[in-house]
Tab-separated table of C-alpha atoms in Angstrom:
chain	number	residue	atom	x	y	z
A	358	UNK	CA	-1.683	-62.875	56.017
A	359	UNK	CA	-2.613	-61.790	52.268
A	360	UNK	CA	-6.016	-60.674	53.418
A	361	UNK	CA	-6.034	-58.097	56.176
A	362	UNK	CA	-8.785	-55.854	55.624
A	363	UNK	CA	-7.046	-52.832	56.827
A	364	UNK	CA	-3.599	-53.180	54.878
A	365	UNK	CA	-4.051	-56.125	51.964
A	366	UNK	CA	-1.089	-58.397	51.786
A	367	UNK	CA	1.326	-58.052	54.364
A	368	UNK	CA	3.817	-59.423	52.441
A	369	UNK	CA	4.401	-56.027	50.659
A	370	UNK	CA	4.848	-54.061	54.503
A	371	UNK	CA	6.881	-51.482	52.997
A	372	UNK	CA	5.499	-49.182	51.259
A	373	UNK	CA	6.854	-45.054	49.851
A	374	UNK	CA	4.731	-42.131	49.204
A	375	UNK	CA	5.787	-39.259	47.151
A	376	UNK	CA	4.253	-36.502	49.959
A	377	UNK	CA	3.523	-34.154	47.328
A	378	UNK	CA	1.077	-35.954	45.527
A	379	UNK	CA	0.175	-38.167	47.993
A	380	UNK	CA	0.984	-41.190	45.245
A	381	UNK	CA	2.197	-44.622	47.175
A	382	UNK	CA	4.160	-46.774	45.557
A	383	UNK	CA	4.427	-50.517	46.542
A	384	UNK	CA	5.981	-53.681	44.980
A	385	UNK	CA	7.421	-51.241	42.058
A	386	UNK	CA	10.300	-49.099	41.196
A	387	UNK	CA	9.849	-45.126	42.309
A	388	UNK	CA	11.340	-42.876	40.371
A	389	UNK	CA	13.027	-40.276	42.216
A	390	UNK	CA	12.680	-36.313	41.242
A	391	UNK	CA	15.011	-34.405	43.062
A	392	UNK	CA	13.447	-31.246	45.041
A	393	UNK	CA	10.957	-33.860	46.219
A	394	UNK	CA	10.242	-35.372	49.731
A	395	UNK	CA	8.912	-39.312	50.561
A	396	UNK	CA	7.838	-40.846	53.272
A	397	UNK	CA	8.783	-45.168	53.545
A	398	UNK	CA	6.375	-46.852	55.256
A	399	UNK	CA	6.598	-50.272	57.173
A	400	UNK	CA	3.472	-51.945	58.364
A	401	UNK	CA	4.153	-54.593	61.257
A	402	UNK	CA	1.438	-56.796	62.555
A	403	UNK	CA	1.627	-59.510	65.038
A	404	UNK	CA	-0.708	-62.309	63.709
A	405	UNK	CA	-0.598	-64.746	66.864
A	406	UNK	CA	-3.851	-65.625	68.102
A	407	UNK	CA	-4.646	-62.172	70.104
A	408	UNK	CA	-6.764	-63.820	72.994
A	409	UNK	CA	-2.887	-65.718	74.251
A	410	UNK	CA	-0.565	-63.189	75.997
A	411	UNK	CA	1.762	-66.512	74.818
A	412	UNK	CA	1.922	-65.606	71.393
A	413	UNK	CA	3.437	-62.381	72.369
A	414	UNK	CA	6.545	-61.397	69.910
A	415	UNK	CA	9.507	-60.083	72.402
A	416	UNK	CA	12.734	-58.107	71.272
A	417	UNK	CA	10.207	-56.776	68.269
A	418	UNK	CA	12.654	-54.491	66.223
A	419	UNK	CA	12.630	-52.318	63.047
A	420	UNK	CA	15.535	-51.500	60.934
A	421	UNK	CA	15.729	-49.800	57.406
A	422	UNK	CA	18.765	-49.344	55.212
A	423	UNK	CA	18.795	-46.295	52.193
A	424	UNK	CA	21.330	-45.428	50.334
A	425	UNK	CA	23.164	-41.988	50.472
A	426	UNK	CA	22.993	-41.935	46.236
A	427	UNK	CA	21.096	-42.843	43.580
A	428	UNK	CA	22.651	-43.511	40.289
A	429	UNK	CA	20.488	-45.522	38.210
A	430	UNK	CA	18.557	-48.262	40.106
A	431	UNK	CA	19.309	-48.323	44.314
A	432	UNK	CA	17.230	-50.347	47.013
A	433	UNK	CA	15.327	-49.095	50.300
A	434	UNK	CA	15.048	-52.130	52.473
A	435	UNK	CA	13.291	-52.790	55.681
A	436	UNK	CA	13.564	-55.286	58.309
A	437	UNK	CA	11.643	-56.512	61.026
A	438	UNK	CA	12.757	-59.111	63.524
A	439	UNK	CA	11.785	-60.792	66.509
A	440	UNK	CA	13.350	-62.806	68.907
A	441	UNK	CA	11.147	-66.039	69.364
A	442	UNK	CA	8.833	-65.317	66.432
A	443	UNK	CA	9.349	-68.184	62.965
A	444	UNK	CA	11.183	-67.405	61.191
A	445	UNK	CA	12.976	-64.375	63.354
A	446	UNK	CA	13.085	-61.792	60.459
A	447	UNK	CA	11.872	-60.892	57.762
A	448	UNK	CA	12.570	-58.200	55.178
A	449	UNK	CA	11.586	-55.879	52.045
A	450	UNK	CA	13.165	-54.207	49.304
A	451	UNK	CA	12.103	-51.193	47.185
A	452	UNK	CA	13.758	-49.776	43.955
A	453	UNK	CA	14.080	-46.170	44.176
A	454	UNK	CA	15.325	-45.194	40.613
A	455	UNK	CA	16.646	-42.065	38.531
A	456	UNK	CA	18.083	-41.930	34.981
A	457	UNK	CA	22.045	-42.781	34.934
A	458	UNK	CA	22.975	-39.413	33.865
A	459	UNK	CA	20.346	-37.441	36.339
A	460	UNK	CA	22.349	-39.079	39.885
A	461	UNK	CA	20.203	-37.813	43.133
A	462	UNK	CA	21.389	-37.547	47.029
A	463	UNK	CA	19.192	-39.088	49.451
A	464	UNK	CA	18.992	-37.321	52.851
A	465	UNK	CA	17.105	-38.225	55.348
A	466	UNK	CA	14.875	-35.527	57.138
A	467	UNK	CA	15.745	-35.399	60.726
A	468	UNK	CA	13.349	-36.161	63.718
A	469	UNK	CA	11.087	-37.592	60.877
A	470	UNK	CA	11.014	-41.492	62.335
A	471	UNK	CA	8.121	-42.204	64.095
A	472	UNK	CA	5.726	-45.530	65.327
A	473	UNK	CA	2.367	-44.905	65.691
A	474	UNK	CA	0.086	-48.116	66.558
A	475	UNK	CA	-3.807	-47.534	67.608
A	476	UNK	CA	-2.670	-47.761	71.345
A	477	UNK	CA	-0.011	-44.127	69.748
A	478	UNK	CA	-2.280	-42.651	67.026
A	479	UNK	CA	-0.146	-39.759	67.391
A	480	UNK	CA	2.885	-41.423	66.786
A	481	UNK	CA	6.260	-41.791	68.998
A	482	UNK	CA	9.426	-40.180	68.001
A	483	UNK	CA	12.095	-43.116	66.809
A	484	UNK	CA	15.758	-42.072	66.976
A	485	UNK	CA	16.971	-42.044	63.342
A	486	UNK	CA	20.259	-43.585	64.202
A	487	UNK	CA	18.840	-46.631	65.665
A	488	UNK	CA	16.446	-47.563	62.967
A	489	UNK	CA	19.031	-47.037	60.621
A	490	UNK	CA	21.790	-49.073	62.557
A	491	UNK	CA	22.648	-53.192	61.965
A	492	UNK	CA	20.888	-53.417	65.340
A	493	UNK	CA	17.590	-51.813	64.117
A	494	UNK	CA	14.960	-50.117	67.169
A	495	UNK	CA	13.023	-51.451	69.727
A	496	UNK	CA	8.939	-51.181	68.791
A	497	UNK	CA	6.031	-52.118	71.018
A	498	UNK	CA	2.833	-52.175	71.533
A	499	UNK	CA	2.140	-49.055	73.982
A	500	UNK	CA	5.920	-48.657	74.770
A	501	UNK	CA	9.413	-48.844	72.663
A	502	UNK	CA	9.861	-52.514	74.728
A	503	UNK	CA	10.434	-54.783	72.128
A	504	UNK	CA	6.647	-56.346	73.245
A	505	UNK	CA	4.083	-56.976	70.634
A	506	UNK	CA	0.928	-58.888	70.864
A	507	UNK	CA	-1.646	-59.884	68.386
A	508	UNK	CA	-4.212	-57.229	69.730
A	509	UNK	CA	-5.739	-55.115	67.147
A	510	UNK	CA	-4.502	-51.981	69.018
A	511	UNK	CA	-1.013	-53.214	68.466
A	512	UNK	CA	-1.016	-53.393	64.967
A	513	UNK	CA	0.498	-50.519	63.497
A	514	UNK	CA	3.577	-49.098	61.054
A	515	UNK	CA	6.809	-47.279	61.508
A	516	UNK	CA	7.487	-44.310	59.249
A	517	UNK	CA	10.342	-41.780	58.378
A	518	UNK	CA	11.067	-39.635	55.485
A	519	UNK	CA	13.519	-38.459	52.459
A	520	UNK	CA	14.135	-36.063	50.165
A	521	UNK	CA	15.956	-36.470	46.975
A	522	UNK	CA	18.278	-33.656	46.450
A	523	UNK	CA	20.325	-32.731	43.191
A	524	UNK	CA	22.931	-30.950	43.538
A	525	UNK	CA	23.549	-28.264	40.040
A	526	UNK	CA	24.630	-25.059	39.284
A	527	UNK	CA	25.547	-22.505	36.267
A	528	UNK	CA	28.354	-20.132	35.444
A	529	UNK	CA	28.106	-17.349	32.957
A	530	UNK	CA	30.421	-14.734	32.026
A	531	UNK	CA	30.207	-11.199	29.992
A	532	UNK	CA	32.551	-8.677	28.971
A	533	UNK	CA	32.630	-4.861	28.686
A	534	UNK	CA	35.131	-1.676	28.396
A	535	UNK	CA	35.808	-0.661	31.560
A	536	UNK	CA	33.346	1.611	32.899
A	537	UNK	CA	30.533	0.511	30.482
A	538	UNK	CA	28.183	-2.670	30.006
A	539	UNK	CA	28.362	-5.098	27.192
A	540	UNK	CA	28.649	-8.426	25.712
A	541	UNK	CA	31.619	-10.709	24.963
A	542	UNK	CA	30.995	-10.201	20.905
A	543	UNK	CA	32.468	-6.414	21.094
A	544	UNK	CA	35.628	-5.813	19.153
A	545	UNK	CA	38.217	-3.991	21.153
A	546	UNK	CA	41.429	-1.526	20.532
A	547	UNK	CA	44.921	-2.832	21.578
A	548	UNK	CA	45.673	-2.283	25.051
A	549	UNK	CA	42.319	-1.665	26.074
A	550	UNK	CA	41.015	-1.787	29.873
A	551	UNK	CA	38.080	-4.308	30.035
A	552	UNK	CA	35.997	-5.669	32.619
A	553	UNK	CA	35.088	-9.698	33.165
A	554	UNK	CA	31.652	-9.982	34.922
A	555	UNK	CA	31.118	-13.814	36.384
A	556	UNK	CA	27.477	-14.954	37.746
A	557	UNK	CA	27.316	-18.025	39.771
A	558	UNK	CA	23.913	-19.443	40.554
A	559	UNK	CA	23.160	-22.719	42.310
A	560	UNK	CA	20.547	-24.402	40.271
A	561	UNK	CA	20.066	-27.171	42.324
A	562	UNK	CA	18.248	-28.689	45.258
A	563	UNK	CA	20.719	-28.299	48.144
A	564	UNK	CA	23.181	-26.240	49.753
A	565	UNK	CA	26.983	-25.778	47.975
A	566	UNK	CA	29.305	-25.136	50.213
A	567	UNK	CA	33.120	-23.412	49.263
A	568	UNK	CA	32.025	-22.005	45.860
A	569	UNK	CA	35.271	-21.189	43.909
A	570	UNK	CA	35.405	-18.591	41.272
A	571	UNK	CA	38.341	-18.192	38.917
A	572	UNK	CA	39.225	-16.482	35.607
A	573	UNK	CA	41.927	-18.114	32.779
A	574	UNK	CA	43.115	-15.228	30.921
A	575	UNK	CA	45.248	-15.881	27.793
A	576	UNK	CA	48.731	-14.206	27.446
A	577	UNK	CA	49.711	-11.469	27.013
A	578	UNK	CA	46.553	-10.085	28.888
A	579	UNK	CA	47.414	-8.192	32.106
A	580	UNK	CA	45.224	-8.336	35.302
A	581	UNK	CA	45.028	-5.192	37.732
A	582	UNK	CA	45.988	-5.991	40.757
A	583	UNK	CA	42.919	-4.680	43.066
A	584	UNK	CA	40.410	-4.391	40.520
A	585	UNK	CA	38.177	-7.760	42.032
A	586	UNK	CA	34.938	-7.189	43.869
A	587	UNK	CA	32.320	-9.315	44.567
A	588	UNK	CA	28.339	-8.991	45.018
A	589	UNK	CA	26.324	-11.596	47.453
A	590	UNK	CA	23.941	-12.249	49.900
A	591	UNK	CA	26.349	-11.130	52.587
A	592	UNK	CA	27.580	-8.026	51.068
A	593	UNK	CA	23.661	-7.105	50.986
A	594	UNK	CA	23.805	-7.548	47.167
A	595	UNK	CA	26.486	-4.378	46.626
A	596	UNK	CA	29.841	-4.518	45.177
A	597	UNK	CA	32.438	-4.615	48.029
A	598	UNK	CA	36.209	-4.965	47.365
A	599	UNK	CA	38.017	-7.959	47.424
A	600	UNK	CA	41.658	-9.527	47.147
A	601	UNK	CA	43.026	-10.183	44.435
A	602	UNK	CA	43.763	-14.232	43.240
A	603	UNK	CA	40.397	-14.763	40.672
A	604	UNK	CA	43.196	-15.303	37.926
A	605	UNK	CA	45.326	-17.537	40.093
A	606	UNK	CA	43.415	-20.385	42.059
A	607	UNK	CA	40.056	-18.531	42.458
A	608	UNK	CA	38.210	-17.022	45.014
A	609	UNK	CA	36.011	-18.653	47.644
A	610	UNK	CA	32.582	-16.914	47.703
A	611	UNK	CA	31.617	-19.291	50.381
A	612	UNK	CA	27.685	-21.374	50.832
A	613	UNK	CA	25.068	-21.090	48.449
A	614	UNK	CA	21.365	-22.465	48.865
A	615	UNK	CA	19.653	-23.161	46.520
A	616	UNK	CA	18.396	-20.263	43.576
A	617	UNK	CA	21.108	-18.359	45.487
A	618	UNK	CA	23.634	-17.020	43.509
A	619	UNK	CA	26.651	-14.437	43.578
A	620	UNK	CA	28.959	-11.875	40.989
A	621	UNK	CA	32.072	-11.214	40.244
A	622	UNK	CA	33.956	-8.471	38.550
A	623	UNK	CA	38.077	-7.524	37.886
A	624	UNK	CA	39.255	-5.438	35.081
A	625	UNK	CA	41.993	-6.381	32.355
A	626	UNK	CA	44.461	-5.353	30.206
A	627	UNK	CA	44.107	-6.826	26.681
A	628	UNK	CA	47.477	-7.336	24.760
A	629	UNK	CA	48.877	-3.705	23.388
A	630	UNK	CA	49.761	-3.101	20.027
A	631	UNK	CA	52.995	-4.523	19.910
A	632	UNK	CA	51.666	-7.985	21.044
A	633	UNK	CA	48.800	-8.480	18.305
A	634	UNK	CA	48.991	-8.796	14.384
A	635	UNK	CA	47.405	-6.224	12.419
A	636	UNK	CA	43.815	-6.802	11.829
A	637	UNK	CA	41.580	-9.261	14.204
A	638	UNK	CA	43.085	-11.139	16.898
A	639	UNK	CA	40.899	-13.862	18.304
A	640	UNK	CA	41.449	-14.495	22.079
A	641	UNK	CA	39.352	-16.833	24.460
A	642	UNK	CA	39.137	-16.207	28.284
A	643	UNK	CA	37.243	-19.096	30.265
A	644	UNK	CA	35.275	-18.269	33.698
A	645	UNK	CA	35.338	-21.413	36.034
A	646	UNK	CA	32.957	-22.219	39.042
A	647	UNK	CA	34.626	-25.227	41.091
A	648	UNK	CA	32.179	-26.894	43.724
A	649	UNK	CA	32.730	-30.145	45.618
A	650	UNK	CA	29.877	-31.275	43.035
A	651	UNK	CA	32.533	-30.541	40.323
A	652	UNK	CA	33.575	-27.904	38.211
A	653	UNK	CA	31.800	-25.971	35.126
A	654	UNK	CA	33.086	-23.657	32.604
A	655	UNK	CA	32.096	-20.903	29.980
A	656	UNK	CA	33.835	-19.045	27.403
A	657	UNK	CA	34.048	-15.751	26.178
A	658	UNK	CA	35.193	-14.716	23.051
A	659	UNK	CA	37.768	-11.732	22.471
A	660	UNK	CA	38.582	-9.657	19.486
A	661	UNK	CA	41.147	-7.052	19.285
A	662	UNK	CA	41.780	-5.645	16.256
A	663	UNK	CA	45.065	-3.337	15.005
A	664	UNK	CA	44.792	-1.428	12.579
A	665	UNK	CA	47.379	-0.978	9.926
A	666	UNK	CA	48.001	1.166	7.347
């Protein structure tokens, strides 16, 4: 039916609605933005004469299929099938979309799958891993028994949610004397004790788990051994001690939700006198944050300077 003066055409039964701002998108691309949650819709009606108990759909199921990334253009499809009803299934596609370089993860939120009908206003909980299986779920008028009629209080729509999650993060990195506070643009004397100061903060939309910190420092600087401590949620937000390894594999500082972030600190030796020219030496040490969502860098820039003569 094109006409049905409660839902339109019935070709387009699936439907998603950005729950935000309440804005439903059918027959068109939605564009993803991560942070956000959706909720797919899919309208089922039988449209057998309602006054026959014979035209009575049996084995009435629901799947849905979403993928687990989107990169670019993806598809949300739903399926409903039946097992004497012509033809026996039908199905719908929607393009959920994001720019190539912007990727999202699509999760979907648990317990969230319900069927109401006007016999269930309220809705009946669907297990998620049935509606997303090959098999699809069992819907029904009244009861999940695979029954639907062509009574009015049988029409009615099957609905789960989303959310698009991004996953993102940044790494910064300063540099002092020992002892004092600073930036990385100081110029410092041969042999000179300084201290590295890392920040990790997850910038994205979902939890990073295994956060790796680690420091490159060039040669011939000198790291001392049980100078590292560390700052996070779990030490309460106050430097505690830590072993050493920052300059040799890294550190794991362990999960981060999102806006949560943690520090880092060791002290180094910078190259003495008899390792550096007279005048400026230029030296670059790199602070690295490695996450199973990849790996980003900064640099800081390093002068000591000898003087001569």
């Amino acid at each position: 039916m094109t006409d049905n003066p409660r839902h339109g055409d019935e070709r387009n039964f699936l439907s998603v609605t950005e729950v935000a701002t309440g804005q439903r998108f059918m027959g068109e691309d939605v564009t993803l933005q991560p942070g956000q949650t959706y909720e797919a819709t899919v309208f089922f009606r039988n449209d057998a004469d309602p006054g026959t108990q014979a035209g009575a759909s049996t084995g009435t199921r629901v799947r849905a299929t979403l993928p687990a990334t989107v990169k670019g253009r993806e598809r949300i499809s739903a399926f409903l099938q039946s097992d004497n009803a012509e033809p026996t299934l039908l199905w719908q596609s929607l393009a959920l979309a994001t720019p190539a370089d912007s990727p999202v993860a699509v999760r979907i939120v648990p317990d969230s799958a319900r069927v109401h009908t006007e016999a269930a206003p309220k809705g009946v909980g669907l297990p998620t891993d049935e509606l997303f299986s090959e098999a699809g779920t069992l819907i029904g008028c009244s009861a999940q028994d695979g029954v639907l009629t062509g009574a009015r209080q049988c029409e009615g729509r099957v609905q789960f949610r989303f959310v698009a999650a991004q996953p993102n993060f940044v790494i910064s990195q300063s540099v002092s004397r020992a002892g004092e506070t600073g930036t990385s643009d100081l110029r410092f004397e041969p042999g000179t004790r300084v201290t590295f100061k890392m920040h990790y903060r997850n910038t994205g939309t979902m939890q990073q788990d295994n956060v790796v910190l680690s420091s490159e420092l060039p040669a011939p600087f000198r790291y001392v051994s049980g100078s590292t401590s560390v700052s996070t949620p779990l030490t309460d937000s106050k430097w505690e001690k830590t072993g050493d390894g920052v300059t040799e594999g890294g550190l794991n500082l362990g999960s981060y939700a999102p806006d949560g972030g943690a520090y880092l600190k060791f002290t180094a030796v910078l190259p003495g006198a008899d390792d550096v020219d007279c005048g400026l030496t230029s030296t670059t040490s790199t602070a690295l944050a490695r996450t199973a969502n990849g790996t980003k860098s900064v640099e800081s820039v390093i002068l000591v300077e000898k003087k001569c003569g």
